[in-house]
Amino acid sequence: MTAPLRVGIVGCGNVALNFHVPAYLALPDRFTITALADPTPERLELGRTGAGLAPEQVHSDAFALIAREDVDVVDVCTPQHLHRDLVVAAAAAGKHILCEKPLAATPADAAAMVEAADAAGVVLGVVHNYLFFPEIIAARNLIDDGAIGEVRTVAVDMLGVVDSPGAAGYRPQWRHDPAAAGGGVLMDMLHGVYLAEHLVAEPVERVSAHVDAATPGDAVEGLALCRLETAHRTALVNIGWGFGPGGIRINGSKGRIVLRYRDDGTIPWAPFEALQVTTDAGTETLDLPPGQELAPLIADALRATVADLADAVTAGQTPAAPGRAALHTLEATVAAYTSAALGRSVDIPLPADGPVHRHGVTGLAELDVPAASGVRRRGLFGLTPTPTSTPAGS
């Protein structure tokens, strides 16, 4: 029997303590938590007691954790603008890595992380945990089995996203800082982007989008309406903070699949209710496996995610969301912001020498964003609104 993988978790925010720590503790034959790191003393102590660690097993310096000989896997749970240095250092130390989504705040940082892991020969998995929701698995299996013929379109609606603050001991509103978060609700919930591509079953090649602030004066978007185009298919991804509808619809040449959530709400805040398949034979509501009638809690999907990482490390398998796939998802997301700013479709991959590849949304300031652009007019992502000229004689 293979010894459990020894995990060091960097970052003791809400996602780490509420989901990552319980996921590892629930799989004692596969993992043991040997270290934690966080610069905020109260969060570090919460993590230490929750994970059952001794004082010498926790660090205020993440790089001290990475240097430990009793760590096989570094789990990065910090805000995304801090991911690059941690992942590159972990790879250089020969550690396998699980990184929270999004992989980074900028595509350049994400690319450096992927390159570092590849060069070191270590696994870099990313928390695209919605891939493990049972209704998503069931829908993709139906697609692969040809139940609805060739996929034509996919629509993912997540317009009822809760704007959850970060840990009080850190910066509760860091997700509204474009430099730290890399964007607003779309970046935070790029689950919708990778789910759409997963269900459309072809790689996204170009993106167009409209974004808007949820609150006047906010620096990031609270609404994003996106079109993702592949070589032969199209996906629509609509994500917003608020009380809008949710659900997933997949249209094929011989039928359709509809995933419904309670009160037409948004995954995962609204429990899954029904998976319906319609063909020329009629409409059928399919049952999920026993015990999975409702979408799992995020904790369940996190447990599946870390188990998938263990398989990747111990059996040489590719994780469900390897670093390179997560880089592609991030580029599609940043391309959406670029499209919204410029008012045109944007191809991916993004030019490696371009400002949005290097700097993410803050790089939009280096582009020729039109004065009439809604992104500029609302002052999103640090862009300066163009002053309105006053007609002569007024």
mmCIF file with all atom_site columns, C-alpha atoms in Angstrom, residues 121-311:
data_model
loop_
_atom_site.group_PDB
_atom_site.id
_atom_site.type_symbol
_atom_site.label_atom_id
_atom_site.label_alt_id
_atom_site.label_comp_id
_atom_site.label_asym_id
_atom_site.label_entity_id
_atom_site.label_seq_id
_atom_site.pdbx_PDB_ins_code
_atom_site.Cartn_x
_atom_site.Cartn_y
_atom_site.Cartn_z
_atom_site.occupancy
_atom_site.B_iso_or_equiv
_atom_site.pdbx_formal_charge
_atom_site.auth_seq_id
_atom_site.auth_comp_id
_atom_site.auth_asym_id
_atom_site.auth_atom_id
_atom_site.pdbx_PDB_model_num
ATOM 1   C CA . GLY A 1 121 ? 8.546   16.868 -13.826 1.00 0.00 ? 121 GLY A CA 1
ATOM 2   C CA . VAL A 1 122 ? 5.980   17.455 -11.079 1.00 0.00 ? 122 VAL A CA 1
ATOM 3   C CA . VAL A 1 123 ? 2.189   17.359 -11.241 1.00 0.00 ? 123 VAL A CA 1
ATOM 4   C CA . LEU A 1 124 ? 0.387   20.695 -11.352 1.00 0.00 ? 124 LEU A CA 1
ATOM 5   C CA . GLY A 1 125 ? -3.338  20.236 -10.805 1.00 0.00 ? 125 GLY A CA 1
ATOM 6   C CA . VAL A 1 126 ? -5.859  23.067 -10.552 1.00 0.00 ? 126 VAL A CA 1
ATOM 7   C CA . VAL A 1 127 ? -9.107  23.197 -8.566  1.00 0.00 ? 127 VAL A CA 1
ATOM 8   C CA . HIS A 1 128 ? -11.671 23.052 -11.378 1.00 0.00 ? 128 HIS A CA 1
ATOM 9   C CA . ASN A 1 129 ? -13.846 21.107 -8.996  1.00 0.00 ? 129 ASN A CA 1
ATOM 10  C CA . TYR A 1 130 ? -17.175 21.618 -10.762 1.00 0.00 ? 130 TYR A CA 1
ATOM 11  C CA . LEU A 1 131 ? -16.018 18.951 -13.222 1.00 0.00 ? 131 LEU A CA 1
ATOM 12  C CA . PHE A 1 132 ? -16.770 16.462 -10.440 1.00 0.00 ? 132 PHE A CA 1
ATOM 13  C CA . PHE A 1 133 ? -20.390 17.451 -9.906  1.00 0.00 ? 133 PHE A CA 1
ATOM 14  C CA . PRO A 1 134 ? -22.438 14.341 -10.749 1.00 0.00 ? 134 PRO A CA 1
ATOM 15  C CA . GLU A 1 135 ? -24.837 16.111 -13.106 1.00 0.00 ? 135 GLU A CA 1
ATOM 16  C CA . ILE A 1 136 ? -21.869 17.473 -15.090 1.00 0.00 ? 136 ILE A CA 1
ATOM 17  C CA . ILE A 1 137 ? -20.366 13.991 -15.298 1.00 0.00 ? 137 ILE A CA 1
ATOM 18  C CA . ALA A 1 138 ? -23.736 12.577 -16.390 1.00 0.00 ? 138 ALA A CA 1
ATOM 19  C CA . ALA A 1 139 ? -24.219 15.253 -19.060 1.00 0.00 ? 139 ALA A CA 1
ATOM 20  C CA . ARG A 1 140 ? -20.747 14.737 -20.523 1.00 0.00 ? 140 ARG A CA 1
ATOM 21  C CA . ASN A 1 141 ? -21.288 10.959 -20.596 1.00 0.00 ? 141 ASN A CA 1
ATOM 22  C CA . LEU A 1 142 ? -24.514 11.483 -22.537 1.00 0.00 ? 142 LEU A CA 1
ATOM 23  C CA . ILE A 1 143 ? -22.678 13.721 -24.990 1.00 0.00 ? 143 ILE A CA 1
ATOM 24  C CA . ASP A 1 144 ? -19.874 11.202 -25.433 1.00 0.00 ? 144 ASP A CA 1
ATOM 25  C CA . ASP A 1 145 ? -22.422 8.411  -25.954 1.00 0.00 ? 145 ASP A CA 1
ATOM 26  C CA . GLY A 1 146 ? -24.064 10.369 -28.783 1.00 0.00 ? 146 GLY A CA 1
ATOM 27  C CA . ALA A 1 147 ? -27.417 10.673 -27.002 1.00 0.00 ? 147 ALA A CA 1
ATOM 28  C CA . ILE A 1 148 ? -28.108 14.091 -28.567 1.00 0.00 ? 148 ILE A CA 1
ATOM 29  C CA . GLY A 1 149 ? -25.960 13.748 -31.690 1.00 0.00 ? 149 GLY A CA 1
ATOM 30  C CA . GLU A 1 150 ? -23.328 16.359 -32.429 1.00 0.00 ? 150 GLU A CA 1
ATOM 31  C CA . VAL A 1 151 ? -23.197 19.226 -29.935 1.00 0.00 ? 151 VAL A CA 1
ATOM 32  C CA . ARG A 1 152 ? -24.084 22.555 -31.526 1.00 0.00 ? 152 ARG A CA 1
ATOM 33  C CA . THR A 1 153 ? -24.392 25.001 -28.639 1.00 0.00 ? 153 THR A CA 1
ATOM 34  C CA . VAL A 1 154 ? -23.979 25.104 -24.870 1.00 0.00 ? 154 VAL A CA 1
ATOM 35  C CA . ALA A 1 155 ? -25.396 27.797 -22.578 1.00 0.00 ? 155 ALA A CA 1
ATOM 36  C CA . VAL A 1 156 ? -24.165 28.113 -18.994 1.00 0.00 ? 156 VAL A CA 1
ATOM 37  C CA . ASP A 1 157 ? -26.108 30.614 -16.872 1.00 0.00 ? 157 ASP A CA 1
ATOM 38  C CA . MET A 1 158 ? -24.714 31.613 -13.480 1.00 0.00 ? 158 MET A CA 1
ATOM 39  C CA . LEU A 1 159 ? -26.460 34.926 -12.898 1.00 0.00 ? 159 LEU A CA 1
ATOM 40  C CA . GLY A 1 160 ? -27.195 34.311 -9.220  1.00 0.00 ? 160 GLY A CA 1
ATOM 41  C CA . VAL A 1 161 ? -23.626 34.260 -7.884  1.00 0.00 ? 161 VAL A CA 1
ATOM 42  C CA . VAL A 1 162 ? -23.171 35.263 -4.246  1.00 0.00 ? 162 VAL A CA 1
ATOM 43  C CA . ASP A 1 163 ? -20.490 37.940 -3.762  1.00 0.00 ? 163 ASP A CA 1
ATOM 44  C CA . SER A 1 164 ? -18.798 36.260 -0.805  1.00 0.00 ? 164 SER A CA 1
ATOM 45  C CA . PRO A 1 165 ? -16.132 38.302 1.000   1.00 0.00 ? 165 PRO A CA 1
ATOM 46  C CA . GLY A 1 166 ? -12.718 36.918 1.811   1.00 0.00 ? 166 GLY A CA 1
ATOM 47  C CA . ALA A 1 167 ? -11.427 36.168 5.288   1.00 0.00 ? 167 ALA A CA 1
ATOM 48  C CA . ALA A 1 168 ? -11.850 39.073 7.704   1.00 0.00 ? 168 ALA A CA 1
ATOM 49  C CA . GLY A 1 169 ? -8.270  38.759 8.932   1.00 0.00 ? 169 GLY A CA 1
ATOM 50  C CA . TYR A 1 170 ? -6.890  39.392 5.447   1.00 0.00 ? 170 TYR A CA 1
ATOM 51  C CA . ARG A 1 171 ? -8.616  41.688 2.906   1.00 0.00 ? 171 ARG A CA 1
ATOM 52  C CA . PRO A 1 172 ? -12.329 40.865 2.722   1.00 0.00 ? 172 PRO A CA 1
ATOM 53  C CA . GLN A 1 173 ? -12.789 42.786 -0.540  1.00 0.00 ? 173 GLN A CA 1
ATOM 54  C CA . TRP A 1 174 ? -9.651  41.664 -2.382  1.00 0.00 ? 174 TRP A CA 1
ATOM 55  C CA . ARG A 1 175 ? -11.812 40.108 -5.125  1.00 0.00 ? 175 ARG A CA 1
ATOM 56  C CA . HIS A 1 176 ? -12.846 43.649 -6.097  1.00 0.00 ? 176 HIS A CA 1
ATOM 57  C CA . ASP A 1 177 ? -9.218  44.677 -6.695  1.00 0.00 ? 177 ASP A CA 1
ATOM 58  C CA . PRO A 1 178 ? -8.395  44.064 -10.384 1.00 0.00 ? 178 PRO A CA 1
ATOM 59  C CA . ALA A 1 179 ? -4.662  43.768 -9.724  1.00 0.00 ? 179 ALA A CA 1
ATOM 60  C CA . ALA A 1 180 ? -5.142  41.124 -7.024  1.00 0.00 ? 180 ALA A CA 1
ATOM 61  C CA . ALA A 1 181 ? -8.095  39.220 -8.477  1.00 0.00 ? 181 ALA A CA 1
ATOM 62  C CA . GLY A 1 182 ? -7.476  39.684 -12.187 1.00 0.00 ? 182 GLY A CA 1
ATOM 63  C CA . GLY A 1 183 ? -11.136 40.597 -12.736 1.00 0.00 ? 183 GLY A CA 1
ATOM 64  C CA . GLY A 1 184 ? -14.489 40.425 -11.012 1.00 0.00 ? 184 GLY A CA 1
ATOM 65  C CA . VAL A 1 185 ? -17.291 37.882 -11.054 1.00 0.00 ? 185 VAL A CA 1
ATOM 66  C CA . LEU A 1 186 ? -16.159 36.197 -14.279 1.00 0.00 ? 186 LEU A CA 1
ATOM 67  C CA . MET A 1 187 ? -12.650 35.585 -12.976 1.00 0.00 ? 187 MET A CA 1
ATOM 68  C CA . ASP A 1 188 ? -13.969 34.437 -9.617  1.00 0.00 ? 188 ASP A CA 1
ATOM 69  C CA . MET A 1 189 ? -16.468 32.092 -11.256 1.00 0.00 ? 189 MET A CA 1
ATOM 70  C CA . LEU A 1 190 ? -14.508 30.970 -14.307 1.00 0.00 ? 190 LEU A CA 1
ATOM 71  C CA . HIS A 1 191 ? -16.009 27.616 -13.393 1.00 0.00 ? 191 HIS A CA 1
ATOM 72  C CA . GLY A 1 192 ? -18.573 28.601 -16.031 1.00 0.00 ? 192 GLY A CA 1
ATOM 73  C CA . VAL A 1 193 ? -15.864 29.003 -18.675 1.00 0.00 ? 193 VAL A CA 1
ATOM 74  C CA . TYR A 1 194 ? -14.270 25.588 -18.221 1.00 0.00 ? 194 TYR A CA 1
ATOM 75  C CA . LEU A 1 195 ? -17.652 23.894 -17.809 1.00 0.00 ? 195 LEU A CA 1
ATOM 76  C CA . ALA A 1 196 ? -18.861 25.362 -21.103 1.00 0.00 ? 196 ALA A CA 1
ATOM 77  C CA . GLU A 1 197 ? -15.753 24.177 -22.924 1.00 0.00 ? 197 GLU A CA 1
ATOM 78  C CA . HIS A 1 198 ? -15.967 20.772 -21.248 1.00 0.00 ? 198 HIS A CA 1
ATOM 79  C CA . LEU A 1 199 ? -19.562 20.341 -22.427 1.00 0.00 ? 199 LEU A CA 1
ATOM 80  C CA . VAL A 1 200 ? -19.074 21.799 -25.902 1.00 0.00 ? 200 VAL A CA 1
ATOM 81  C CA . ALA A 1 201 ? -16.270 19.209 -26.226 1.00 0.00 ? 201 ALA A CA 1
ATOM 82  C CA . GLU A 1 202 ? -13.981 21.322 -28.416 1.00 0.00 ? 202 GLU A CA 1
ATOM 83  C CA . PRO A 1 203 ? -11.279 23.841 -27.514 1.00 0.00 ? 203 PRO A CA 1
ATOM 84  C CA . VAL A 1 204 ? -12.283 27.489 -27.495 1.00 0.00 ? 204 VAL A CA 1
ATOM 85  C CA . GLU A 1 205 ? -10.531 29.520 -30.200 1.00 0.00 ? 205 GLU A CA 1
ATOM 86  C CA . ARG A 1 206 ? -12.075 32.993 -29.923 1.00 0.00 ? 206 ARG A CA 1
ATOM 87  C CA . VAL A 1 207 ? -14.117 34.981 -27.412 1.00 0.00 ? 207 VAL A CA 1
ATOM 88  C CA . SER A 1 208 ? -16.451 37.972 -27.442 1.00 0.00 ? 208 SER A CA 1
ATOM 89  C CA . ALA A 1 209 ? -18.077 39.523 -24.386 1.00 0.00 ? 209 ALA A CA 1
ATOM 90  C CA . HIS A 1 210 ? -19.887 42.368 -22.674 1.00 0.00 ? 210 HIS A CA 1
ATOM 91  C CA . VAL A 1 211 ? -19.159 43.236 -19.043 1.00 0.00 ? 211 VAL A CA 1
ATOM 92  C CA . ASP A 1 212 ? -20.627 45.772 -16.633 1.00 0.00 ? 212 ASP A CA 1
ATOM 93  C CA . ALA A 1 213 ? -20.183 46.816 -13.026 1.00 0.00 ? 213 ALA A CA 1
ATOM 94  C CA . ALA A 1 214 ? -22.700 45.572 -10.475 1.00 0.00 ? 214 ALA A CA 1
ATOM 95  C CA . THR A 1 215 ? -22.343 48.742 -8.452  1.00 0.00 ? 215 THR A CA 1
ATOM 96  C CA . PRO A 1 216 ? -21.460 52.193 -9.838  1.00 0.00 ? 216 PRO A CA 1
ATOM 97  C CA . GLY A 1 217 ? -17.848 52.966 -9.083  1.00 0.00 ? 217 GLY A CA 1
ATOM 98  C CA . ASP A 1 218 ? -16.773 49.333 -8.602  1.00 0.00 ? 218 ASP A CA 1
ATOM 99  C CA . ALA A 1 219 ? -13.382 48.619 -10.185 1.00 0.00 ? 219 ALA A CA 1
ATOM 100 C CA . VAL A 1 220 ? -14.385 45.173 -11.455 1.00 0.00 ? 220 VAL A CA 1
ATOM 101 C CA . GLU A 1 221 ? -17.331 43.745 -13.343 1.00 0.00 ? 221 GLU A CA 1
ATOM 102 C CA . GLY A 1 222 ? -20.339 42.220 -11.636 1.00 0.00 ? 222 GLY A CA 1
ATOM 103 C CA . LEU A 1 223 ? -21.880 40.964 -14.886 1.00 0.00 ? 223 LEU A CA 1
ATOM 104 C CA . ALA A 1 224 ? -20.258 39.171 -17.821 1.00 0.00 ? 224 ALA A CA 1
ATOM 105 C CA . LEU A 1 225 ? -22.024 37.889 -20.929 1.00 0.00 ? 225 LEU A CA 1
ATOM 106 C CA . CYS A 1 226 ? -19.628 35.835 -23.049 1.00 0.00 ? 226 CYS A CA 1
ATOM 107 C CA . ARG A 1 227 ? -19.606 33.931 -26.322 1.00 0.00 ? 227 ARG A CA 1
ATOM 108 C CA . LEU A 1 228 ? -16.969 31.218 -26.678 1.00 0.00 ? 228 LEU A CA 1
ATOM 109 C CA . GLU A 1 229 ? -16.398 29.965 -30.207 1.00 0.00 ? 229 GLU A CA 1
ATOM 110 C CA . THR A 1 230 ? -14.705 26.691 -31.186 1.00 0.00 ? 230 THR A CA 1
ATOM 111 C CA . ALA A 1 231 ? -13.926 25.455 -34.687 1.00 0.00 ? 231 ALA A CA 1
ATOM 112 C CA . HIS A 1 232 ? -17.481 24.145 -35.113 1.00 0.00 ? 232 HIS A CA 1
ATOM 113 C CA . ARG A 1 233 ? -19.488 25.058 -32.012 1.00 0.00 ? 233 ARG A CA 1
ATOM 114 C CA . THR A 1 234 ? -20.463 27.937 -29.746 1.00 0.00 ? 234 THR A CA 1
ATOM 115 C CA . ALA A 1 235 ? -20.976 28.300 -26.003 1.00 0.00 ? 235 ALA A CA 1
ATOM 116 C CA . LEU A 1 236 ? -22.638 31.142 -24.130 1.00 0.00 ? 236 LEU A CA 1
ATOM 117 C CA . VAL A 1 237 ? -21.484 31.858 -20.583 1.00 0.00 ? 237 VAL A CA 1
ATOM 118 C CA . ASN A 1 238 ? -23.469 34.392 -18.540 1.00 0.00 ? 238 ASN A CA 1
ATOM 119 C CA . ILE A 1 239 ? -22.200 35.099 -15.024 1.00 0.00 ? 239 ILE A CA 1
ATOM 120 C CA . GLY A 1 240 ? -23.247 37.773 -12.547 1.00 0.00 ? 240 GLY A CA 1
ATOM 121 C CA . TRP A 1 241 ? -23.508 38.673 -8.904  1.00 0.00 ? 241 TRP A CA 1
ATOM 122 C CA . GLY A 1 242 ? -27.137 38.993 -7.842  1.00 0.00 ? 242 GLY A CA 1
ATOM 123 C CA . PHE A 1 243 ? -30.392 37.072 -8.148  1.00 0.00 ? 243 PHE A CA 1
ATOM 124 C CA . GLY A 1 244 ? -30.529 36.167 -11.822 1.00 0.00 ? 244 GLY A CA 1
ATOM 125 C CA . PRO A 1 245 ? -31.309 32.706 -13.217 1.00 0.00 ? 245 PRO A CA 1
ATOM 126 C CA . GLY A 1 246 ? -29.010 29.740 -13.527 1.00 0.00 ? 246 GLY A CA 1
ATOM 127 C CA . GLY A 1 247 ? -28.924 26.441 -15.368 1.00 0.00 ? 247 GLY A CA 1
ATOM 128 C CA . ILE A 1 248 ? -27.186 24.667 -18.229 1.00 0.00 ? 248 ILE A CA 1
ATOM 129 C CA . ARG A 1 249 ? -28.566 23.833 -21.696 1.00 0.00 ? 249 ARG A CA 1
ATOM 130 C CA . ILE A 1 250 ? -26.846 21.694 -24.299 1.00 0.00 ? 250 ILE A CA 1
ATOM 131 C CA . ASN A 1 251 ? -28.241 21.637 -27.842 1.00 0.00 ? 251 ASN A CA 1
ATOM 132 C CA . GLY A 1 252 ? -27.321 18.820 -30.206 1.00 0.00 ? 252 GLY A CA 1
ATOM 133 C CA . SER A 1 253 ? -28.202 17.734 -33.733 1.00 0.00 ? 253 SER A CA 1
ATOM 134 C CA . LYS A 1 254 ? -30.556 15.039 -32.388 1.00 0.00 ? 254 LYS A CA 1
ATOM 135 C CA . GLY A 1 255 ? -31.737 16.435 -29.074 1.00 0.00 ? 255 GLY A CA 1
ATOM 136 C CA . ARG A 1 256 ? -30.978 18.542 -26.027 1.00 0.00 ? 256 ARG A CA 1
ATOM 137 C CA . ILE A 1 257 ? -29.910 18.211 -22.405 1.00 0.00 ? 257 ILE A CA 1
ATOM 138 C CA . VAL A 1 258 ? -31.142 20.613 -19.725 1.00 0.00 ? 258 VAL A CA 1
ATOM 139 C CA . LEU A 1 259 ? -29.742 20.816 -16.188 1.00 0.00 ? 259 LEU A CA 1
ATOM 140 C CA . ARG A 1 260 ? -32.097 22.579 -13.782 1.00 0.00 ? 260 ARG A CA 1
ATOM 141 C CA . TYR A 1 261 ? -31.431 23.892 -10.296 1.00 0.00 ? 261 TYR A CA 1
ATOM 142 C CA . ARG A 1 262 ? -33.915 24.735 -7.561  1.00 0.00 ? 262 ARG A CA 1
ATOM 143 C CA . ASP A 1 263 ? -35.942 27.872 -8.336  1.00 0.00 ? 263 ASP A CA 1
ATOM 144 C CA . ASP A 1 264 ? -33.853 28.286 -11.518 1.00 0.00 ? 264 ASP A CA 1
ATOM 145 C CA . GLY A 1 265 ? -30.937 29.204 -9.294  1.00 0.00 ? 265 GLY A CA 1
ATOM 146 C CA . THR A 1 266 ? -27.189 29.101 -9.840  1.00 0.00 ? 266 THR A CA 1
ATOM 147 C CA . ILE A 1 267 ? -24.911 26.120 -9.281  1.00 0.00 ? 267 ILE A CA 1
ATOM 148 C CA . PRO A 1 268 ? -23.752 25.456 -6.545  1.00 0.00 ? 268 PRO A CA 1
ATOM 149 C CA . TRP A 1 269 ? -25.856 27.772 -4.358  1.00 0.00 ? 269 TRP A CA 1
ATOM 150 C CA . ALA A 1 270 ? -29.076 26.207 -5.662  1.00 0.00 ? 270 ALA A CA 1
ATOM 151 C CA . PRO A 1 271 ? -29.333 22.409 -5.327  1.00 0.00 ? 271 PRO A CA 1
ATOM 152 C CA . PHE A 1 272 ? -29.500 20.389 -8.517  1.00 0.00 ? 272 PHE A CA 1
ATOM 153 C CA . GLU A 1 273 ? -33.039 19.264 -9.328  1.00 0.00 ? 273 GLU A CA 1
ATOM 154 C CA . ALA A 1 274 ? -33.272 17.572 -12.721 1.00 0.00 ? 274 ALA A CA 1
ATOM 155 C CA . LEU A 1 275 ? -31.379 16.412 -15.788 1.00 0.00 ? 275 LEU A CA 1
ATOM 156 C CA . GLN A 1 276 ? -33.740 16.179 -18.764 1.00 0.00 ? 276 GLN A CA 1
ATOM 157 C CA . VAL A 1 277 ? -32.917 14.719 -22.157 1.00 0.00 ? 277 VAL A CA 1
ATOM 158 C CA . THR A 1 278 ? -35.200 15.517 -25.091 1.00 0.00 ? 278 THR A CA 1
ATOM 159 C CA . THR A 1 279 ? -35.005 13.676 -28.425 1.00 0.00 ? 279 THR A CA 1
ATOM 160 C CA . ASP A 1 280 ? -37.521 12.757 -31.107 1.00 0.00 ? 280 ASP A CA 1
ATOM 161 C CA . ALA A 1 281 ? -38.630 9.980  -28.747 1.00 0.00 ? 281 ALA A CA 1
ATOM 162 C CA . GLY A 1 282 ? -39.749 12.552 -26.159 1.00 0.00 ? 282 GLY A CA 1
ATOM 163 C CA . THR A 1 283 ? -38.400 13.967 -22.900 1.00 0.00 ? 283 THR A CA 1
ATOM 164 C CA . GLU A 1 284 ? -36.873 11.797 -20.208 1.00 0.00 ? 284 GLU A CA 1
ATOM 165 C CA . THR A 1 285 ? -35.791 12.876 -16.722 1.00 0.00 ? 285 THR A CA 1
ATOM 166 C CA . LEU A 1 286 ? -32.752 10.837 -15.770 1.00 0.00 ? 286 LEU A CA 1
ATOM 167 C CA . ASP A 1 287 ? -31.856 9.711  -12.296 1.00 0.00 ? 287 ASP A CA 1
ATOM 168 C CA . LEU A 1 288 ? -28.354 10.270 -11.025 1.00 0.00 ? 288 LEU A CA 1
ATOM 169 C CA . PRO A 1 289 ? -26.583 7.470  -9.120  1.00 0.00 ? 289 PRO A CA 1
ATOM 170 C CA . PRO A 1 290 ? -28.018 6.722  -5.646  1.00 0.00 ? 290 PRO A CA 1
ATOM 171 C CA . GLY A 1 291 ? -27.031 9.349  -3.105  1.00 0.00 ? 291 GLY A CA 1
ATOM 172 C CA . GLN A 1 292 ? -26.390 11.944 -5.802  1.00 0.00 ? 292 GLN A CA 1
ATOM 173 C CA . GLU A 1 293 ? -29.909 13.194 -6.382  1.00 0.00 ? 293 GLU A CA 1
ATOM 174 C CA . LEU A 1 294 ? -28.745 16.645 -5.349  1.00 0.00 ? 294 LEU A CA 1
ATOM 175 C CA . ALA A 1 295 ? -25.570 18.375 -6.440  1.00 0.00 ? 295 ALA A CA 1
ATOM 176 C CA . PRO A 1 296 ? -22.809 17.706 -3.898  1.00 0.00 ? 296 PRO A CA 1
ATOM 177 C CA . LEU A 1 297 ? -21.605 20.271 -1.471  1.00 0.00 ? 297 LEU A CA 1
ATOM 178 C CA . ILE A 1 298 ? -18.432 22.019 -2.583  1.00 0.00 ? 298 ILE A CA 1
ATOM 179 C CA . ALA A 1 299 ? -16.710 19.924 0.072   1.00 0.00 ? 299 ALA A CA 1
ATOM 180 C CA . ASP A 1 300 ? -17.644 16.744 -1.777  1.00 0.00 ? 300 ASP A CA 1
ATOM 181 C CA . ALA A 1 301 ? -16.319 18.073 -5.070  1.00 0.00 ? 301 ALA A CA 1
ATOM 182 C CA . LEU A 1 302 ? -13.128 19.196 -3.318  1.00 0.00 ? 302 LEU A CA 1
ATOM 183 C CA . ARG A 1 303 ? -12.667 15.708 -1.928  1.00 0.00 ? 303 ARG A CA 1
ATOM 184 C CA . ALA A 1 304 ? -12.968 14.314 -5.458  1.00 0.00 ? 304 ALA A CA 1
ATOM 185 C CA . THR A 1 305 ? -10.482 16.932 -6.672  1.00 0.00 ? 305 THR A CA 1
ATOM 186 C CA . VAL A 1 306 ? -7.794  16.036 -4.162  1.00 0.00 ? 306 VAL A CA 1
ATOM 187 C CA . ALA A 1 307 ? -8.378  12.320 -4.758  1.00 0.00 ? 307 ALA A CA 1
ATOM 188 C CA . ASP A 1 308 ? -7.867  12.989 -8.471  1.00 0.00 ? 308 ASP A CA 1
ATOM 189 C CA . LEU A 1 309 ? -4.563  14.694 -7.640  1.00 0.00 ? 309 LEU A CA 1
ATOM 190 C CA . ALA A 1 310 ? -3.493  11.656 -5.625  1.00 0.00 ? 310 ALA A CA 1
ATOM 191 C CA . ASP A 1 311 ? -4.205  9.455  -8.647  1.00 0.00 ? 311 ASP A CA 1
#
